[in-house]
Short mmCIF file of C-alpha atoms in Angstrom, two decimals:
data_model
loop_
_atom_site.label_atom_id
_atom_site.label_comp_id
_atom_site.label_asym_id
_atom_site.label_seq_id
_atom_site.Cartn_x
_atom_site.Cartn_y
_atom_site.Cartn_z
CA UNK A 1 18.36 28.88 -20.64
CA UNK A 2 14.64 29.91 -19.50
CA UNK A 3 13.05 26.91 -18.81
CA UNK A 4 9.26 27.27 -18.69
CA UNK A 5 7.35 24.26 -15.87
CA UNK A 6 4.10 24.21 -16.87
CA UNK A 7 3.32 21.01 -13.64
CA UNK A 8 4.59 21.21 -10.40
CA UNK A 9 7.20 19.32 -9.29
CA UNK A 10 9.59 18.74 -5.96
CA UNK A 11 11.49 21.61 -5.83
CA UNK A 12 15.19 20.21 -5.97
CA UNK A 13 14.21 20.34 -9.99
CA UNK A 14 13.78 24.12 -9.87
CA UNK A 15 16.54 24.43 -6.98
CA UNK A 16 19.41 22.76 -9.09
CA UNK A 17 18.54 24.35 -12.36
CA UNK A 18 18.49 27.37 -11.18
CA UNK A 19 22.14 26.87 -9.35
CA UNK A 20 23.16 25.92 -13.08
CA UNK A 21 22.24 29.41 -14.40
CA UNK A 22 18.77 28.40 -15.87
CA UNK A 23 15.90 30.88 -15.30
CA UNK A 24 12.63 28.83 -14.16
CA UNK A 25 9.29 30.06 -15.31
CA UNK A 26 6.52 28.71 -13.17
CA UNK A 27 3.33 28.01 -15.39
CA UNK A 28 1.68 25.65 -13.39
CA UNK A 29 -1.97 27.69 -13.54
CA UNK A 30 -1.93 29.03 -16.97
CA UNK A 31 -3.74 27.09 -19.59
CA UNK A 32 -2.35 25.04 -22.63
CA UNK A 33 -3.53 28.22 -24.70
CA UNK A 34 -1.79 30.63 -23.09
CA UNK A 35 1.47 28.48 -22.53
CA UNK A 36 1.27 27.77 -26.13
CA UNK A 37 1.04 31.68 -27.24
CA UNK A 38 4.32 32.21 -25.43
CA UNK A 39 6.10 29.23 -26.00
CA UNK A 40 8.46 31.49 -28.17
CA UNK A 41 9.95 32.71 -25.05
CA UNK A 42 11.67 29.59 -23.83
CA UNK A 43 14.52 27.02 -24.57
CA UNK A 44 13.14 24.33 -22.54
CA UNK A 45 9.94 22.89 -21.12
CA UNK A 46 9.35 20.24 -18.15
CA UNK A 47 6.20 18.62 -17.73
CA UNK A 48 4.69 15.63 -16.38
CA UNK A 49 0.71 14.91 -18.23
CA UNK A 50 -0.96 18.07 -18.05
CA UNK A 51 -1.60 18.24 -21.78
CA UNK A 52 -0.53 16.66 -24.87
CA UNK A 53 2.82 18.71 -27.25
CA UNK A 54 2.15 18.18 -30.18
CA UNK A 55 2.75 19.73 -33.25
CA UNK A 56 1.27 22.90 -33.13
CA UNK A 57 3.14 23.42 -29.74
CA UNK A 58 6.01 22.42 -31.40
CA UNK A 59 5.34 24.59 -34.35
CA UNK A 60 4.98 27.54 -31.93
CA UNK A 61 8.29 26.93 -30.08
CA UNK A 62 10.93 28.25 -32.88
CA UNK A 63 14.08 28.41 -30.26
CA UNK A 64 13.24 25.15 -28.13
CA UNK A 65 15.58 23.42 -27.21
CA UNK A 66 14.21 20.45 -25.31
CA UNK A 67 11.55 18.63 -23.72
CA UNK A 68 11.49 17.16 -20.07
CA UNK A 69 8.65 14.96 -18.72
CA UNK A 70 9.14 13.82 -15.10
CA UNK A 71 8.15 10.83 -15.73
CA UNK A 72 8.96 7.31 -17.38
CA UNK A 73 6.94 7.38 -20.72
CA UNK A 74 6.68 10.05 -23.43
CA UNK A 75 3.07 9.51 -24.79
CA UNK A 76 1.78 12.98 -24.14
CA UNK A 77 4.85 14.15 -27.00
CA UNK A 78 4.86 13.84 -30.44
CA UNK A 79 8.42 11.82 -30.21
CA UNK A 80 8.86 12.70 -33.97
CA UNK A 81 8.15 15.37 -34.71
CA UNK A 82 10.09 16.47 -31.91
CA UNK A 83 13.37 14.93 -33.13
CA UNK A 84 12.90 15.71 -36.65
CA UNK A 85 13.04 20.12 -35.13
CA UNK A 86 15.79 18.68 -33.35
CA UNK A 87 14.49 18.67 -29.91
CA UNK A 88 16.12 17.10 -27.16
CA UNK A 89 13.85 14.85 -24.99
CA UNK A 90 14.45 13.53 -21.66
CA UNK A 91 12.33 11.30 -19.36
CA UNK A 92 13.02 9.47 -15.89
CA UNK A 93 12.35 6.37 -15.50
CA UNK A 94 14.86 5.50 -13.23
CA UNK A 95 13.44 7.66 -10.95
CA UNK A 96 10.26 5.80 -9.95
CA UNK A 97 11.41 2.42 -11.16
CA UNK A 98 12.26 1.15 -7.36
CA UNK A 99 8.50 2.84 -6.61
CA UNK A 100 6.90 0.64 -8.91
CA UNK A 101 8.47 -2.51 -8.55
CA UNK A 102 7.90 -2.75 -4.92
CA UNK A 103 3.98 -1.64 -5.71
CA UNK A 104 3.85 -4.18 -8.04
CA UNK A 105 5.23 -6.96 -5.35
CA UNK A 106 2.76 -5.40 -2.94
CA UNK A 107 -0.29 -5.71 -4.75
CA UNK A 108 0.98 -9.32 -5.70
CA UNK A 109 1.27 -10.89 -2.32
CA UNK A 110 -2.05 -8.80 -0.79
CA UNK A 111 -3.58 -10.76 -3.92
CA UNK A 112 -2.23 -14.31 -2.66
CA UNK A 113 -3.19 -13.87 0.70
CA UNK A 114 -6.63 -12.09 0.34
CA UNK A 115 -5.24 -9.01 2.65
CA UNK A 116 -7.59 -6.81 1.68
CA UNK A 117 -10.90 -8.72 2.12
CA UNK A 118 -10.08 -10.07 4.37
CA UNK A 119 -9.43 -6.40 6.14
CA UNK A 120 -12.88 -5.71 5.36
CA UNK A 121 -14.47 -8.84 6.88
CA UNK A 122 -12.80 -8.46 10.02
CA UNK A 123 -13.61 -4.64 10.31
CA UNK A 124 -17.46 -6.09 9.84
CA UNK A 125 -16.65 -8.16 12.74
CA UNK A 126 -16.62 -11.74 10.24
CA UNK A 127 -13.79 -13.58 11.28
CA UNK A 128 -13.27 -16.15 7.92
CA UNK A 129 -9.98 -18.22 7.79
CA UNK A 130 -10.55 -21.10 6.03
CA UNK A 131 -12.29 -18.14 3.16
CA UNK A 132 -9.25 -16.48 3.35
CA UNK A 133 -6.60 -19.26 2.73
CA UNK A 134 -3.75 -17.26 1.24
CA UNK A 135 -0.93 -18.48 -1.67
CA UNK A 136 2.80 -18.95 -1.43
CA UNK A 137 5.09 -17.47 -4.27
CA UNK A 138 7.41 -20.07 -3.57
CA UNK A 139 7.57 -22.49 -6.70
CA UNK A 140 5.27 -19.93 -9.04
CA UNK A 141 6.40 -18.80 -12.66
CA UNK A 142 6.63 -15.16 -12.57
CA UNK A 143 6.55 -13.67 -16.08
CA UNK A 144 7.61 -9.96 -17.13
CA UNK A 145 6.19 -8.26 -20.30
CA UNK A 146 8.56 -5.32 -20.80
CA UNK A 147 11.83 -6.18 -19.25
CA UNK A 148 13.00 -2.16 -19.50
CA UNK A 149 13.58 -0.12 -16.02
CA UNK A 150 10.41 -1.13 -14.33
CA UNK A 151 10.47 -4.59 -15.05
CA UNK A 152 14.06 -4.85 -14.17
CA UNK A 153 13.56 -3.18 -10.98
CA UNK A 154 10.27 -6.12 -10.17
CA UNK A 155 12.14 -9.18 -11.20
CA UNK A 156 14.98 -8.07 -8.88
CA UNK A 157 12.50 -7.80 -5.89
CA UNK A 158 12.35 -11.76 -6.35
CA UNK A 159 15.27 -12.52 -4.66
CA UNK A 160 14.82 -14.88 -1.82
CA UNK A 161 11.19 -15.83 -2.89
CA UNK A 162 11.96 -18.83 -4.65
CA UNK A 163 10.40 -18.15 -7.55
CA UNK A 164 11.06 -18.21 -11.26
CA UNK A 165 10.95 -15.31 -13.39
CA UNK A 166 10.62 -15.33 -17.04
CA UNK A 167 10.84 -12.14 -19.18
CA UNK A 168 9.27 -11.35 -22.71
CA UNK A 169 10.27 -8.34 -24.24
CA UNK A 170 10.47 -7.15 -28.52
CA UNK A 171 14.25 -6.26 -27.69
CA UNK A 172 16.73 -9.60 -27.99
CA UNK A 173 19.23 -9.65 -25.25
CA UNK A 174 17.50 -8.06 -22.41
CA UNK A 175 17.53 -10.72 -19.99
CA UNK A 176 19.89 -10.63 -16.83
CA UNK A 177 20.87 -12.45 -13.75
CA UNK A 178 17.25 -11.96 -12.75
CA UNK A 179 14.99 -12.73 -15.34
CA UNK A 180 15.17 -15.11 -18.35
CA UNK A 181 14.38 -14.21 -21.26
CA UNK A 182 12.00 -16.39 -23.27
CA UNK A 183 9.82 -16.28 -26.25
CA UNK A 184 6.45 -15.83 -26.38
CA UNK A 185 5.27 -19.30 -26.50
CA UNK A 186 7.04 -20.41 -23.30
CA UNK A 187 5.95 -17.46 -22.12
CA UNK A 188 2.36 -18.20 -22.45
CA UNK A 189 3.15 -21.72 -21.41
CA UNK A 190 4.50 -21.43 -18.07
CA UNK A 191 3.32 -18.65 -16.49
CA UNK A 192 1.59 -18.21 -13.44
CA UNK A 193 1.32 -14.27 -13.01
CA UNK A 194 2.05 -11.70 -15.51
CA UNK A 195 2.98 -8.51 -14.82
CA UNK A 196 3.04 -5.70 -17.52
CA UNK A 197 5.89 -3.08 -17.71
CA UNK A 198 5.30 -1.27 -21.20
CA UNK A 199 5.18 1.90 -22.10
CA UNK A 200 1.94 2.87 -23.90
CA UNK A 201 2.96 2.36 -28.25
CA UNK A 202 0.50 1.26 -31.01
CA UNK A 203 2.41 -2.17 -30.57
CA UNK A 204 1.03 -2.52 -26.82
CA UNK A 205 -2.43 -0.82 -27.27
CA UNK A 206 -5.16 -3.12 -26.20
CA UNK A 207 -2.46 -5.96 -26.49
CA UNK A 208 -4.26 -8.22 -23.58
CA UNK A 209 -7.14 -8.86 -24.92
CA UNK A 210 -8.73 -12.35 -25.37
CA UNK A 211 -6.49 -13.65 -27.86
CA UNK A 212 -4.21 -13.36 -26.06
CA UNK A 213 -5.48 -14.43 -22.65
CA UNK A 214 -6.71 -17.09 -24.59
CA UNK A 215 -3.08 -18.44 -25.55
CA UNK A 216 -2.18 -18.82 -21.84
CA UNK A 217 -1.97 -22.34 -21.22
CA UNK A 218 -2.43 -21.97 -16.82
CA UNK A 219 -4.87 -19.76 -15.55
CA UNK A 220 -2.60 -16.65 -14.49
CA UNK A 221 -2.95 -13.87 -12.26
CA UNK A 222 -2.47 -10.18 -14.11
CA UNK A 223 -0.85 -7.37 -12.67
CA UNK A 224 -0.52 -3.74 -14.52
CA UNK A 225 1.34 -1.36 -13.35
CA UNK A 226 2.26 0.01 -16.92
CA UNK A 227 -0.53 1.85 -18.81
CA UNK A 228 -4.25 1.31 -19.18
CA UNK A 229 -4.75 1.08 -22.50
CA UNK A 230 -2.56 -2.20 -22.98
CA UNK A 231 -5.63 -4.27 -20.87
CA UNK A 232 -9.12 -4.15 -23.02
CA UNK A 233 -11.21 -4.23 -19.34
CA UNK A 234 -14.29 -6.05 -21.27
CA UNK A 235 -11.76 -9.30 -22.26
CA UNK A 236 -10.44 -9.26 -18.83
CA UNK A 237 -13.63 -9.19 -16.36
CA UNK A 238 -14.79 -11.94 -19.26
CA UNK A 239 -11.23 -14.20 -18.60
CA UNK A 240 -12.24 -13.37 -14.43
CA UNK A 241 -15.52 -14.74 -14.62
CA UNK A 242 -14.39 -17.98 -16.53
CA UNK A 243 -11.06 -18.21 -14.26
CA UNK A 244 -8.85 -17.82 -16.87
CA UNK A 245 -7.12 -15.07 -14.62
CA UNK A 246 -7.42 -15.78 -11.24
CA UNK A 247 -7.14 -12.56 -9.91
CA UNK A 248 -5.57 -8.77 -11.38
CA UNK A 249 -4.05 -6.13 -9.36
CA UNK A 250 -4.26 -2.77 -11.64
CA UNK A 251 -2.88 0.68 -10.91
CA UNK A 252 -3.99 2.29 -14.02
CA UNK A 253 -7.30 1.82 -16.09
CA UNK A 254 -8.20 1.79 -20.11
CA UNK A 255 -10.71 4.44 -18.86
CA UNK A 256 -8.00 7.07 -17.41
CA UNK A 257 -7.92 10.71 -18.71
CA UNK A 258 -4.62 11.16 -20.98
CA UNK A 259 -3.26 13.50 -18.47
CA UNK A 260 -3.72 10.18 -15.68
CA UNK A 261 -5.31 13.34 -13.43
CA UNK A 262 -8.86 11.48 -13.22
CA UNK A 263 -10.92 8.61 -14.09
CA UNK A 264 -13.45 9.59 -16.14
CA UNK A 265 -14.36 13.29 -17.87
CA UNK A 266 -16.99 15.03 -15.48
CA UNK A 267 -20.95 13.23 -16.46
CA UNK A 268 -19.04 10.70 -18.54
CA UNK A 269 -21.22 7.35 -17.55
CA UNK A 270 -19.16 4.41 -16.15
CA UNK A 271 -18.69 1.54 -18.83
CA UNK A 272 -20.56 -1.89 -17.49
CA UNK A 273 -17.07 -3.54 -17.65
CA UNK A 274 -15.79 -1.09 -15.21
CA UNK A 275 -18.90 -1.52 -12.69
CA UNK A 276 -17.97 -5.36 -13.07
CA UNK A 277 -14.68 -5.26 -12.12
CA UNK A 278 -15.63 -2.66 -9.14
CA UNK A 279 -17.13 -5.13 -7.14
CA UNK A 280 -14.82 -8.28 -7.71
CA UNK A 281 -13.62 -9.56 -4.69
CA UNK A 282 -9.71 -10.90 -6.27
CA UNK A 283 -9.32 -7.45 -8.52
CA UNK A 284 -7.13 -4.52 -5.94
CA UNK A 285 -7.55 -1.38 -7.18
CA UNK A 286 -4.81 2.01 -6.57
CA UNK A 287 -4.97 5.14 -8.51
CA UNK A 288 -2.31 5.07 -11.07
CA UNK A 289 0.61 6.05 -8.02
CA UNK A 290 2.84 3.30 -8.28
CA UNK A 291 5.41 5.26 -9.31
CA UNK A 292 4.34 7.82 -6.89
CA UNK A 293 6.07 7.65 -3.25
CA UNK A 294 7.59 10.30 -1.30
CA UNK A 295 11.18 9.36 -2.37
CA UNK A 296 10.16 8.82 -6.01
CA UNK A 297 8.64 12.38 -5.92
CA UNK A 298 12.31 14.22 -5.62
CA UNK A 299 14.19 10.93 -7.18
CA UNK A 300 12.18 11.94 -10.50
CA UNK A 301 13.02 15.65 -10.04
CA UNK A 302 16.60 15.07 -9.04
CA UNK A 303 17.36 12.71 -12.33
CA UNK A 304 15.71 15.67 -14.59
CA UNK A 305 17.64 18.34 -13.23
CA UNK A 306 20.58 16.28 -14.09
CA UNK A 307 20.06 14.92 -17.26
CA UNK A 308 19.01 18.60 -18.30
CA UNK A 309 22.38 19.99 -16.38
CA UNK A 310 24.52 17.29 -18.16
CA UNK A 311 23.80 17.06 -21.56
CA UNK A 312 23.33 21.38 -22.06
CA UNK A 313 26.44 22.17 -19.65
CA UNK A 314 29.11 22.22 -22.55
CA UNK A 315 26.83 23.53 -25.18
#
């Protein structure tokens, strides 16, 4: 097949396609216009966020054959109208899933034990200990929204912590050796930290918002890891002032670009909610790269290559 990659990725992707037979087409500089107008040419595509395929791509693409983002989710595609042309899609989560549960577990305990103010303060030559009084895990509820690859891959990081974990998820029957499953109302009960592992869907758009803070019967401490658009950032800085969550650890933003490339469009003015949580000492910040570590990098590029490779080899 020609397969057209219109993003970068590590080059075992393009290396082991190409020992399959496949003829790579690096697009990485042209523009969605200009893929689009030659989108004829090819039987397969791999991308990561660049741009949205939808369906006038799809429309444009008479002999496609598939779809490949190196990645976990599938947002940036139009899933249906994809499958109703008959177009194969493949993703990857299990290729970052290790990468984000140990960010997630990171961000966690440098929450509990103030690591990164307390960084600060020493580095301004303030030397605070009773200020910076950390947490134990040990005895906490730790609950799961999303118990697919990524929050699989967190609860398992629990082992020898002590802790509990508790998963919700909209799928019966998920729950394993290392997470219970529960419904939402023991959820919400006995939780101390939630941790969100869903992929972006109209169900999970703007799903924390005060309601449903509100229905937490602790104060909790909120981790995201997941997508941006499942926190509404004015309900949450609102549920931080009154202590309602105790502190949030977020790797991705409401206010990311689609393509997750950059915060805000260029002049675009920063919402007050945003400039709030900025300068909140218990909210750790990272740029939407938990999924994003050197080994995840050529793990997400090696499980493309294959799942291309496998499914097309005895068509």
């Amino acid at each position: 097949m020609t397969i057209l990659h219109a993003d970068s990725n590590h080059p075992v992707l393009l290396q082991q396609l190409e020992a399959a037979g496949h003829q790579n087409i690096e697009a990485y500089t042209q523009s969605e216009q200009e893929i689009l107008e030659n989108q004829h040419l090819y039987d397969g595509i791999v991308i990561r966020s660049r741009f949205h395929i939808g369906r006038e791509f799809l429309d444009a693409a008479p002999n496609l054959r598939f779809i490949a983002r190196v990645g976990a989710g599938l947002e940036s595609i139009d899933v249906d109208y994809a499958e109703q042309k008959g177009v194969k899609l493949f993703s990857a989560p299990e290729g970052n899933r290790n990468a984000v549960g140990e960010h997630a577990l990171g961000m966690l305990l440098s929450l509990f034990n103030k690591l990164n103010q307390a960084d600060r303060q020493v580095r301004e030559g303030l030397w605070y200990r009773e200020a910076n009084r950390g947490l134990e895990l040990e005895g906490k509820t730790v609950g799961i929204i999303g118990y697919g690859n990524m929050g699989k891959s967190f609860a398992k990081k629990f082992q020898g912590f002590d802790v509990k974990v508790l998963c919700y998820d909209i799928l019966e029957g998920v729950g394993d050796e290392f997470a219970e499953q529960v419904s939402l109302e023991k959820f919400q009960k006995e939780c101390d930290v939630v941790s969100l592992h869903t992929p972006w869907t109209p169900q999970t758009n703007k799903m924390l918002n005060k309601d449903f803070i509100t229905a937490f019967e602790k104060p909790f401490w909120l981790l995201n890891t997941a997508r941006g658009k499942s926190v509404v950032t004015e309900d949450l800085v609102a549920a931080l002032h009154s202590k309602k969550i105790l502190g949030a650890g977020l790797d991705v933003l409401e206010y990311e670009k689609s393509s997750f490339e950059s915060l805000f469009s260029e002049g675009a003015e920063m919402p007050e909610a945003l400039q709030q949580l900025l300068v909140m000492p218990n909210v750790l910040l990272s740029p939407h790269v938990a999924g994003w570590t050197v080994e995840s990098h050529k793990k997400l590029a090696d499980t493309i290559a294959q799942k291309i490779i496998d499914h097309f080899k005895d068509l």
